[in-house]
Amino acid sequence: NGNLSEPELAVFISAVYTRGFNINESVALTKSIVNSGETIDLGKGKKIVDKHSIGGVTGRTTMVVTPILAACGAYIPKTSSRAITSAGGTADAMEVICDVNFSAQEIKDIVLKTKGCVVWGGGAYLAPADDKLIKIRHPFSLDPRGMLLASIMAKKKSVGAEYVVIDLPVGRGSKIKDNNEAKELAHDFKNISEKLGIKTSVVLTDGTDPIGWGVGPSLETIDVIKVLQGDGPRDLLDKSCTLSGILLEMCGLAKPGCGYKASIDCINSGKAFKKFEEIVHAQGGAKKLKIDDLPVGKHKVAIYCPMDGRVDYVSNRRIAAVARAAGAPKMQGSGVVLRCENGDKVKKGQILYEIFSDSETQLSYALKMDKKLQPIELKKVLLETI
């Protein structure tokens, strides 16, 4: 009801962080958050699906998954976030090609027309109490598990989702460091979903490496368009089709074990890209999408490999920091384009990645950030010959 001041909310969040929630308390908070705002009712007889990643890894799978599911007959009213500490959220990337700020009624109209959307969750009055909690949680870096569960599931419940897939990236550099922690969180997601009447699958994915080549709103959108046209980063294609395939099987639009193939077929047939263009146009964008029309920073510099060796680690967090220093997400065409990934053999003088910016000043900041953080770690393949 808005009766608590920010200091009082901070105390509440701190208490939850210290003492924890049981599942029933998480369910109660979820329902209260949903009831704090509007909801979207698409009507009966529709297969309404949704997805969520807890974040920490670059790559816009949502923008690939949404048109696949919509083209296959599911309804997906996808609300997404903007960047907080990353180089761009899904809403930032989608905003490069169309509007993302819509009311709940406008979202409903778009989805009933196209079966899908990718919009900014903060634009609609959906689960607004959650936005107030996030506003306090973020500066304190407090993310109590029970509150995290309620935050995510409230967004799904508010749009009427019946089938949900949760992506939990795991590993060095991601929010979840080990499989045991991920499995505990997955178990909680399943429990709370059951009590909310939502069928949920949780997928543990590799969070040690960025997904796709681009880091920054426009550069990530270019990756998405290339994937939907059948010529993009393989890891973005694989992860997106895995997630969409699970949802297609869950809601009965693909036979068990055939969801991934159905997703690939949807892309190869051109149906997914056609549906993406339809969604973009319904959100105020162009009827036809061309990569050449997307903004890319006019200034760029290449970062070269200092030695022969192998890529040992590409830090999501550090790469995002370099992209932000270059001007992302505010400057849509700024960011980083990777030219290597974990495990690649590289030679001295080879380009590891390129930094793009619309500002020479920002580009110089990004170069300083790169030297400070060293986002890509290398190791020698051969240490010594005796």
Coordinates of C-alpha atoms in Angstrom, one line a residue, residues 24 53 81-82 158 165 290 370:
N24 CA 4.8 -20.5 2.4
S53 CA 17.3 -16.0 -16.4
S81 CA 14.4 -5.6 -17.4
R82 CA 16.9 -2.8 -18.3
S158 CA 1.1 -11.3 -13.2
V165 CA 11.5 -22.3 -17.8
K290 CA 18.1 -5.0 -41.7
D370 CA 40.5 -3.0 -20.3

